[in-house]
Short mmCIF file of C-alpha atoms and ligand atoms in Angstrom, two decimals:
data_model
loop_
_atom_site.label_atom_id
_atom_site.label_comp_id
_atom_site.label_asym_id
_atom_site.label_seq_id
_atom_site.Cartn_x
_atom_site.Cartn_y
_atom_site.Cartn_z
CA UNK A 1 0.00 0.00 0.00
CA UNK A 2 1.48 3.56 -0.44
CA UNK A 3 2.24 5.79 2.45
CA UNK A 4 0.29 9.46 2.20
CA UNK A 5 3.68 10.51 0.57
CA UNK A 6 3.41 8.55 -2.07
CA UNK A 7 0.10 9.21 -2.96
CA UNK A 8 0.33 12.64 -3.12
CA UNK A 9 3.50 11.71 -6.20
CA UNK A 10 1.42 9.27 -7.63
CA UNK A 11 -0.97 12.36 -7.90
CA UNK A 12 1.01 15.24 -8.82
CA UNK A 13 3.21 13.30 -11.75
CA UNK A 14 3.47 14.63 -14.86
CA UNK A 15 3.26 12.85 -18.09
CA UNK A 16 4.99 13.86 -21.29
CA UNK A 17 1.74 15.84 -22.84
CA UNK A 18 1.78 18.01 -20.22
CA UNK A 19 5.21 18.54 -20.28
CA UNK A 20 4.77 19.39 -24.06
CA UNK A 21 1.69 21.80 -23.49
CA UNK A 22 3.86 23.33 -20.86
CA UNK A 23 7.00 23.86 -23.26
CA UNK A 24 4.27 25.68 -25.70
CA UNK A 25 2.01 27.63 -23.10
CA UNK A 26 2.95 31.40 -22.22
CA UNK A 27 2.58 33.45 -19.19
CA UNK A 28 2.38 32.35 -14.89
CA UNK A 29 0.20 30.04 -13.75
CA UNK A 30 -2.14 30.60 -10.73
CA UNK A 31 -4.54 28.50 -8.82
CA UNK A 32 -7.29 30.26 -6.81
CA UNK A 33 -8.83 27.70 -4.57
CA UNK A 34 -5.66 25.51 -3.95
CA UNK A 35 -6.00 24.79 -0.06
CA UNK A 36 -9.25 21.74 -0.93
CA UNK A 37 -8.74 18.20 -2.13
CA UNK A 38 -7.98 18.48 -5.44
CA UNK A 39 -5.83 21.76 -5.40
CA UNK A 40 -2.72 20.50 -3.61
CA UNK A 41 -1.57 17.89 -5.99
CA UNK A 42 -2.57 19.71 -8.84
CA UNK A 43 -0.42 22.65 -7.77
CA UNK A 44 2.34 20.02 -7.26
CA UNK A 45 1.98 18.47 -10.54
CA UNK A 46 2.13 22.19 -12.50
CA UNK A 47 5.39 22.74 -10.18
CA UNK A 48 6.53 18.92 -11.35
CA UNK A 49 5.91 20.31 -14.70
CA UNK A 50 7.25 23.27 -15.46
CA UNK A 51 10.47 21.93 -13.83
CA UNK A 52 10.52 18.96 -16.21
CA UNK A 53 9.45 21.12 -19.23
CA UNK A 54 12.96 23.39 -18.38
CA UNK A 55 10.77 26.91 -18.75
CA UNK A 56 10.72 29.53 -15.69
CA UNK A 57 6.99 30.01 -14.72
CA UNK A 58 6.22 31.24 -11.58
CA UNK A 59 3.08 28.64 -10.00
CA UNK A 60 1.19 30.37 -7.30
CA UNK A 61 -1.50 28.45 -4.96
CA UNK A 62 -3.74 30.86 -3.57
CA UNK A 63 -6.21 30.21 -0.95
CA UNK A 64 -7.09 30.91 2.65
CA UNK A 65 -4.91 28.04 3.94
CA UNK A 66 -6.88 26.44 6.35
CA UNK A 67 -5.79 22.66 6.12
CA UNK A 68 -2.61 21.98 7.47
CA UNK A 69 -1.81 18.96 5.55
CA UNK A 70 -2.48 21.42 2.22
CA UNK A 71 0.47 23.58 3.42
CA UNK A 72 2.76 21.05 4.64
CA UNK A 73 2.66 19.60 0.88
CA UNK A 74 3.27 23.38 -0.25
CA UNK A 75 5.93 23.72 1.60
CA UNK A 76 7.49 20.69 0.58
CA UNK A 77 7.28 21.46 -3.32
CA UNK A 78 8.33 24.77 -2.18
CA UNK A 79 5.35 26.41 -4.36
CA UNK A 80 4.50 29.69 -3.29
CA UNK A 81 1.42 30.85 -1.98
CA UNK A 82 -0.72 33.73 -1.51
CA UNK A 83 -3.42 34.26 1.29
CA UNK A 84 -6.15 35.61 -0.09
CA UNK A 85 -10.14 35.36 1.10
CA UNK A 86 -11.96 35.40 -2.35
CA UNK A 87 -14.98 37.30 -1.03
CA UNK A 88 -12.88 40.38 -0.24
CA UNK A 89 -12.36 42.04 -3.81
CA UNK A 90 -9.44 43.81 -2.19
CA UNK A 91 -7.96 41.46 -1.66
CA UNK A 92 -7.94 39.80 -4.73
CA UNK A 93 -6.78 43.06 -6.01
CA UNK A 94 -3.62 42.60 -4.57
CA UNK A 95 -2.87 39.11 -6.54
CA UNK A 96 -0.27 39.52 -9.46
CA UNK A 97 -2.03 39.52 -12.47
CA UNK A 98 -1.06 36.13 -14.29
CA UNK A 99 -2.34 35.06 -18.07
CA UNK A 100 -3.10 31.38 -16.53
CA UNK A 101 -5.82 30.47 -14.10
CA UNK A 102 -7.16 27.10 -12.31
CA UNK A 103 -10.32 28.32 -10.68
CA UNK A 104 -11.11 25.83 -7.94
CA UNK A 105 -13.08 27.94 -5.32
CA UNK A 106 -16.63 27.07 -4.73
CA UNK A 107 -18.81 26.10 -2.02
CA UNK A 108 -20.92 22.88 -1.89
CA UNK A 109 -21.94 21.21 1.32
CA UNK A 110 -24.24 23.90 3.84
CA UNK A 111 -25.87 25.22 0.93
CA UNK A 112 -29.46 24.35 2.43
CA UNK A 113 -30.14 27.09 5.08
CA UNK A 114 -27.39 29.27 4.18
CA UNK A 115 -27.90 29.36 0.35
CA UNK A 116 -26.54 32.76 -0.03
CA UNK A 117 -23.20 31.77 1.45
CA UNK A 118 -22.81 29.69 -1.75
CA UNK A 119 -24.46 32.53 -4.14
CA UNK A 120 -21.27 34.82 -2.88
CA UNK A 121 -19.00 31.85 -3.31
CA UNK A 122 -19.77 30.80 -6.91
CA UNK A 123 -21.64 33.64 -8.53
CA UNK A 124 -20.19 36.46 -6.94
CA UNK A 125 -16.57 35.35 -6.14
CA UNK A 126 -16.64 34.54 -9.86
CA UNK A 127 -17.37 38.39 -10.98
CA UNK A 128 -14.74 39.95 -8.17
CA UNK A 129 -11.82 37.18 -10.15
CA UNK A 130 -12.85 38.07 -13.83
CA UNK A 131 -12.99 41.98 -13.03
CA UNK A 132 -9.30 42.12 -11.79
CA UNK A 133 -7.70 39.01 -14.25
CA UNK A 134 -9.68 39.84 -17.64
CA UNK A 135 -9.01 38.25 -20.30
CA UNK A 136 -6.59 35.82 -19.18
CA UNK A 137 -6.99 32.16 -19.79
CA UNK A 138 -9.28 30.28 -17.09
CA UNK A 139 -10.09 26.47 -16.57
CA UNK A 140 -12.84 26.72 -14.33
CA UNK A 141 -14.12 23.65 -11.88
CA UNK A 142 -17.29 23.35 -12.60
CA UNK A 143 -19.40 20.20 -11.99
CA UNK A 144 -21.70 17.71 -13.79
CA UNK A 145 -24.59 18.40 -11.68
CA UNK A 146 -25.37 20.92 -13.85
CA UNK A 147 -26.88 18.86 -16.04
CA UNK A 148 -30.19 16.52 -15.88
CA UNK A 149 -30.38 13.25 -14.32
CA UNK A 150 -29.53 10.70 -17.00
CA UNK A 151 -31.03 7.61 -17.43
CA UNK A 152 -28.29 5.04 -17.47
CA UNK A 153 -29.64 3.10 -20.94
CA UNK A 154 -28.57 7.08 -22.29
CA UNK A 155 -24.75 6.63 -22.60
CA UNK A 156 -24.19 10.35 -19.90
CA UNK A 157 -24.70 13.45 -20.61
CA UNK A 158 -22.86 14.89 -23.61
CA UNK A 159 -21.40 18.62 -23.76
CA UNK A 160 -24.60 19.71 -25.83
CA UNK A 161 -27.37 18.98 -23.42
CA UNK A 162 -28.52 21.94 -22.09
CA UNK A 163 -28.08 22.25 -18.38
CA UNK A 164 -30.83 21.88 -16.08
CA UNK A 165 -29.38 21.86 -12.84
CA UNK A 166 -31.75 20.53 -9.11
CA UNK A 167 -31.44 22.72 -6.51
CA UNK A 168 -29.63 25.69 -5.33
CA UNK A 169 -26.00 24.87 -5.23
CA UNK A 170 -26.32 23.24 -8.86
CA UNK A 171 -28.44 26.23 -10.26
CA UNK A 172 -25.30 28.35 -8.15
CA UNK A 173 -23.06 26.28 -9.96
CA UNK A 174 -24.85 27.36 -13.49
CA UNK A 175 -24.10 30.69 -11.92
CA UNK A 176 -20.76 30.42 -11.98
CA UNK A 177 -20.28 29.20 -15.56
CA UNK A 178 -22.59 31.91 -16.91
CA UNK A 179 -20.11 34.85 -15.32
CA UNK A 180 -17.19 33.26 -16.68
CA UNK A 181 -18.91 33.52 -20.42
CA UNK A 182 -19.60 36.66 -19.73
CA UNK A 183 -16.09 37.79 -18.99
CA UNK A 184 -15.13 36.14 -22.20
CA UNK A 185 -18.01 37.70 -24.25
CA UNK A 186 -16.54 41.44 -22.59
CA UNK A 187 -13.80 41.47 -21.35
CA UNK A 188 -11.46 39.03 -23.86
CA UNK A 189 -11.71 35.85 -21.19
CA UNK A 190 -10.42 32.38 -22.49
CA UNK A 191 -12.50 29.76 -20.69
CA UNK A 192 -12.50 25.77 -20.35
CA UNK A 193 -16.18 25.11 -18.13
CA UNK A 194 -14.49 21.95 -16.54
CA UNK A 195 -16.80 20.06 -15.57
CA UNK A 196 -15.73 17.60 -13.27
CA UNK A 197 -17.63 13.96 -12.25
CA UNK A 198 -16.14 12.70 -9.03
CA UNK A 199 -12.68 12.69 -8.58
CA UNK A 200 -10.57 9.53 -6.59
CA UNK A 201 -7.74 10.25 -4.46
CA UNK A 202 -8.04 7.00 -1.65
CA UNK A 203 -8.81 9.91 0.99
CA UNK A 204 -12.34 10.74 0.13
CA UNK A 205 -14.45 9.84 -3.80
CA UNK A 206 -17.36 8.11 -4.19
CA UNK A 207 -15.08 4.37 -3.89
CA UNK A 208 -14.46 5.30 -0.08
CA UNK A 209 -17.67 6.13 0.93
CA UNK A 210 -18.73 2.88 -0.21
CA UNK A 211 -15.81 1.16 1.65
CA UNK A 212 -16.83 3.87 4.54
CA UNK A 213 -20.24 2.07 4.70
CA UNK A 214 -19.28 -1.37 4.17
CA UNK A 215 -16.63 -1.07 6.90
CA UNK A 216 -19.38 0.55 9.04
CA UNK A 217 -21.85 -2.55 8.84
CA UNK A 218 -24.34 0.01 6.86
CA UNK A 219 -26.25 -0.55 3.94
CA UNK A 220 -25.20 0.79 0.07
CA UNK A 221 -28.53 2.90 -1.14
CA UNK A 222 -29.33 1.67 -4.22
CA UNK A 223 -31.61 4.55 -5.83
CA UNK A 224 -28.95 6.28 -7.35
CA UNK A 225 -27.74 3.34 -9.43
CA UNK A 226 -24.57 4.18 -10.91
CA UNK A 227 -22.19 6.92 -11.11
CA UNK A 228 -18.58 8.03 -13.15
CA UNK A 229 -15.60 8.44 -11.69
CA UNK A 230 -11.92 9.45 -12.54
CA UNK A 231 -8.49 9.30 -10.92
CA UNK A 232 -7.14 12.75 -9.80
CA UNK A 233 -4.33 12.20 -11.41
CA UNK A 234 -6.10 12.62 -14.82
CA UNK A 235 -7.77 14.83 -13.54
CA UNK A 236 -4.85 17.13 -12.70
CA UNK A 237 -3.36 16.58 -16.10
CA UNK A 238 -6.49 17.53 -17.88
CA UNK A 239 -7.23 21.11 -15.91
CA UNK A 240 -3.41 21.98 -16.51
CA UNK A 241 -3.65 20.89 -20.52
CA UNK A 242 -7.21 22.41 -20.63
CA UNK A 243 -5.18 26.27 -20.55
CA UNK A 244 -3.90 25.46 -23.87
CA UNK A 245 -7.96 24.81 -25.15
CA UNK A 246 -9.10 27.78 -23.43
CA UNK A 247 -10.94 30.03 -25.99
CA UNK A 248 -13.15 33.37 -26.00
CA UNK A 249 -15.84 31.07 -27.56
CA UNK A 250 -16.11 29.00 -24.12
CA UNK A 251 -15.11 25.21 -24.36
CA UNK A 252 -17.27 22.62 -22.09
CA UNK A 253 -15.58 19.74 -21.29
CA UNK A 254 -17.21 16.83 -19.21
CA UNK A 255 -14.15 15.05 -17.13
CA UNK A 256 -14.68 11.73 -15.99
CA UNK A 257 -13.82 8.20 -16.30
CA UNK A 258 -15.46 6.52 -19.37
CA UNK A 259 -16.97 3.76 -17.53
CA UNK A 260 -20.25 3.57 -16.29
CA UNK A 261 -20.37 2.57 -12.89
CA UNK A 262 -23.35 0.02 -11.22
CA UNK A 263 -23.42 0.99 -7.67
CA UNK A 264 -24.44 -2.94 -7.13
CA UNK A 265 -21.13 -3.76 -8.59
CA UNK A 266 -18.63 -1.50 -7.09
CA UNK A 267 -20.24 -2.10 -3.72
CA UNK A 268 -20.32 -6.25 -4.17
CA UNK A 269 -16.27 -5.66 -5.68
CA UNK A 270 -15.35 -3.96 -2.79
CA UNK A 271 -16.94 -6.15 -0.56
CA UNK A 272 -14.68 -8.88 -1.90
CA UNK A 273 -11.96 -6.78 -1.95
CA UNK A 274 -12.77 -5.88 1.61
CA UNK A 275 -13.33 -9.53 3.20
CA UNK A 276 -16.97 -7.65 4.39
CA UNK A 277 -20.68 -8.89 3.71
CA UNK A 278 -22.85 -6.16 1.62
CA UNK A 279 -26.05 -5.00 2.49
CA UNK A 280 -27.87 -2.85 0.25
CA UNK A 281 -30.90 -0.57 0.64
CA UNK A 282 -34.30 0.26 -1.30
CA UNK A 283 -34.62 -0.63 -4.83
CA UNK A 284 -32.12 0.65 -8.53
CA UNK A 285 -33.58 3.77 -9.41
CA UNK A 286 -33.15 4.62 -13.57
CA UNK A 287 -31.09 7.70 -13.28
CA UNK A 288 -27.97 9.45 -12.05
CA UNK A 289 -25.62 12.08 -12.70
CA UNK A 290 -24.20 10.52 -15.31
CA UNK A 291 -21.59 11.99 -17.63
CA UNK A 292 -20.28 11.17 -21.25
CA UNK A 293 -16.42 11.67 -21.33
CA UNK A 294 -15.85 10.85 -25.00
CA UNK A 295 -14.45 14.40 -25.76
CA UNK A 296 -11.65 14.61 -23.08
CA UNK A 297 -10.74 11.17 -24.36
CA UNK A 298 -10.68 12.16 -27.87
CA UNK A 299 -8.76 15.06 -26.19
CA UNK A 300 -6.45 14.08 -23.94
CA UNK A 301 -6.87 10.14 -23.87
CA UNK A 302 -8.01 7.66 -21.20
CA UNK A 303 -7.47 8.20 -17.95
CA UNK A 304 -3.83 6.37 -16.85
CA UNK A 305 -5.78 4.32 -13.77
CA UNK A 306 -9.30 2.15 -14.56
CA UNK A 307 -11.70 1.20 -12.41
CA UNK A 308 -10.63 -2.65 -11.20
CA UNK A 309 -7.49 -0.73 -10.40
CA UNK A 310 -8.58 1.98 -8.55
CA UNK A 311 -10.98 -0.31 -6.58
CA UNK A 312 -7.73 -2.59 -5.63
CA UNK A 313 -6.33 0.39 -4.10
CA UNK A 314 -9.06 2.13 -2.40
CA UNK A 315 -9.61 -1.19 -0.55
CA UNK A 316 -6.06 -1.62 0.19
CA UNK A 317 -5.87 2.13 1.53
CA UNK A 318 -9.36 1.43 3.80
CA UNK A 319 -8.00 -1.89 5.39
CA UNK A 320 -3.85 0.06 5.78
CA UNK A 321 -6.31 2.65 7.77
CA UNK A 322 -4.86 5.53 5.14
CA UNK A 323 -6.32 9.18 6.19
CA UNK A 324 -9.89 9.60 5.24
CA UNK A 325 -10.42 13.67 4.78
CA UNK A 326 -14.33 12.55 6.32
CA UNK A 327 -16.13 14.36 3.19
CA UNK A 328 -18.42 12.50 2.01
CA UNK A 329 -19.96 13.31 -1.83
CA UNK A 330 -23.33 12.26 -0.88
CA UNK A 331 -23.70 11.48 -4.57
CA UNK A 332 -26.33 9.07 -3.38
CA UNK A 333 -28.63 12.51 -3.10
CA UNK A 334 -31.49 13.17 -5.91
CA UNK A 335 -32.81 16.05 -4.83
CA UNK A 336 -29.89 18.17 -5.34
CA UNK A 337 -29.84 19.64 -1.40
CA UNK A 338 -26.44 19.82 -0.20
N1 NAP B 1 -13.57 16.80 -5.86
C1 NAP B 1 -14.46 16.42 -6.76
O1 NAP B 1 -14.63 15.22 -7.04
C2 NAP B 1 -15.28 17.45 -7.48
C3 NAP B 1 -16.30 17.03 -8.33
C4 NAP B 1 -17.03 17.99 -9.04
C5 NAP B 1 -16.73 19.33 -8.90
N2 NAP B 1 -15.72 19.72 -8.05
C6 NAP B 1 -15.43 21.14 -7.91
O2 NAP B 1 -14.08 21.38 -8.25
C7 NAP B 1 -13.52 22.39 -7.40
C8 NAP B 1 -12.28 21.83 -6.72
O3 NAP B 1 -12.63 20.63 -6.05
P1 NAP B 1 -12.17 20.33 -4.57
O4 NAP B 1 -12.75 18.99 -4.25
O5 NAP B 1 -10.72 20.56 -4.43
O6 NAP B 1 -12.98 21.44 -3.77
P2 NAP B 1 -12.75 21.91 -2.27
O7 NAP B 1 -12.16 20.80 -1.48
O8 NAP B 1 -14.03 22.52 -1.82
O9 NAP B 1 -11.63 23.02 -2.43
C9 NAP B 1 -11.88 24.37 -2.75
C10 NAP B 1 -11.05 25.20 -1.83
O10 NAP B 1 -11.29 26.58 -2.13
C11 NAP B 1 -10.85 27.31 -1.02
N3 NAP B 1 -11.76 28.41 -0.76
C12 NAP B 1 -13.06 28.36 -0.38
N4 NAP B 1 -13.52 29.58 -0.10
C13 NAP B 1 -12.47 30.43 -0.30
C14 NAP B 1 -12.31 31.82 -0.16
N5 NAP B 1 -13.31 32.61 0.27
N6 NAP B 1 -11.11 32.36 -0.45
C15 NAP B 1 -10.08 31.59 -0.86
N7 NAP B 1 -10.17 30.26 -1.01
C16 NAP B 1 -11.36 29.69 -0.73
C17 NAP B 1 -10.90 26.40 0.22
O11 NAP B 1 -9.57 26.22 0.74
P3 NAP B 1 -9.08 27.18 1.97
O12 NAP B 1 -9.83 26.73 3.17
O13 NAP B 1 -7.61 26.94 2.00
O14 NAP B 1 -9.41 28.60 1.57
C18 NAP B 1 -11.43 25.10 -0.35
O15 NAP B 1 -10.88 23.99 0.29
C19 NAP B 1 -14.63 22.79 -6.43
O16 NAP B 1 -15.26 23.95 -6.91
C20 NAP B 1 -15.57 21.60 -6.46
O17 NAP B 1 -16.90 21.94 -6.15
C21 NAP B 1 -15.00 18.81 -7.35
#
């Protein structure tokens, strides 16, 4: 089993397209939103990268630092970071105006009873960044609930269905997207609307909270019946590579993993994997939130890490007693309250 260390490397490495796209991209990178889960190891791979790819660029994690684990792997790969809280525009007045930007900040989980906490987060946050950084080039996390529930006979959703996101942080989420095309309809903006289907790093994804339940003697609900997801790694590697797609037009690219997932499966797979009986709970429902990745494969190609794989090592993290982050996706929710 790997240590935390390792993880975060197997996370953060490089492969030779990025190192390419790096070689040809111009300008400072900067990620607003670095401190969460996926931020660190991204920041590590574009600092992995641009030393690899032999061309000075400055990569600058900025966040309000408030995991310590974030800044301990920071500090490590010696990337430098800004404090900044993204709901005080003077503050973000103060960041160095780069020509590349990962947007990672949002606000998910609390939404219900303190929706407009998530309104300043992803709608207005969104309008303070684009005001002071223009028309530089922005890959912005979005997410796929956005989009209807699919059934799962429908292969996912594709780039052109039109969103129709449930509930108010998905509709906030909408929100978000809509203020970065208009930057790039006014103010010269080059945007990637990433959006992103449940990412896998062993310390929290939709693979541990089924191992989380298993391990907990509870039962797997059943009525969201299948689901996407994606190794960060690929993950990483696709935001960095999406700068070089970013266009004034606005590109949407769904980012998963191209298989489609039966809860019943994983859950009776990790079971084995596990040495634990499965219970499971209610009845399949027909739908999910349930992505088509064929562009970013077309794109970028498959992800490095499939599913039996990242199953074998999810288990094998659960049973070494690797950290859990505790933050759950609750992608088993339909009704889009967070
Ligand atoms: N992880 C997934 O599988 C997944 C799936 C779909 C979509 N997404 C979206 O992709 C983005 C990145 O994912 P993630 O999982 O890394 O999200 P995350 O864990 O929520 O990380 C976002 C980070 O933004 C920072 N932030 C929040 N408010 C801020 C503020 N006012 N000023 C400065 N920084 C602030 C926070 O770090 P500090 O406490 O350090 O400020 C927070 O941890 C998010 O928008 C997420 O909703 C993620």
């Amino acid at each position: 089993m790997w240590n935390e260390a390792q993880l975060d490397e197997a996370l953060s490495a490089p492969d030779s397209g990025l190192i390419k796209d790096f070689k040809a991209l111009d300008g400072d990178i900067m990620i607003l939103g670095a401190g969460g889960k996926i931020g660190p190891t991204l920041a590590a791979m574009a600092k992995n990268a641009v030393e690899q790819s032999g061309c000075k660029r400055r990569v600058i994690a900025v966040s309000r630092f408030s995991d310590p684990f974030a800044v301990k792997l920071f500090e490590a790969k010696q990337i430098e970071c800004i404090p900044c809280d993204l709901t005080n525009p003077d503050e973000i007045a103060r960041l160095p105006k780069v020509k590349n930007i990962i947007y990672m900040a949002g606000r998910k989980f609390g939404t219900s009873g303190a929706e407009c906490e998530t309104w300043e987060m992803n709608a207005a946050v969104p309008a303070y960044v684009t005001r002071h950084f223009e028309d530089a080039r922005y890959v912005v996390f979005s997410t796929s609930n956005i989009y209807p529930f699919a059934a799962c006979a429908s292969g996912g959703n594709t780039e052109d269905v039109p969103p129709s996101p449930i509930g108010e942080y998905a509709i906030s989420c909408l929100g978000r997207e809509r203020i970065f095309e208009y930057a790039a309809k006014h103010f010269g903006a080059k945007v990637v609307q990433f959006r992103l289907s449940y990412a896998i790093d062993l310390r929290y994804g939709i693979l541990y909270d089924i191992c989380n339940w298993i391990m907990n003697g509870k039962s797997v609900p059943l009525a969201v019946p299948a689901f996407n997801c994606v190794w960060q790694r690929y993950v990483n590697e696709v935001a960095l590579r999406s700068l070089l797609i970013a266009s004034e037009n606005v590109e949407i690219l769904n980012v998963t993993g191209p298989e489609l997932v039966s809860v019943r499966y994983a859950a009776t797979r990790l079971g084995q994997l596990l040495g634990r009986e499965v219970k499971f709970e209610g009845e399949e429902g027909e739908r999910g939130i349930l992505c088509n990745s064929s562009r970013c494969v077309r794109l970028f190609g498959y992800p490095d890490m499939g599913l039996e794989e990242m199953m074998q090592k999810q288990a094998e993290w659960v049973l070494g007693g690797g950290r859990q982050l505790n933050k759950p996706t609750h992608f088993e929710e339909s009704k889009g309250k967070f």
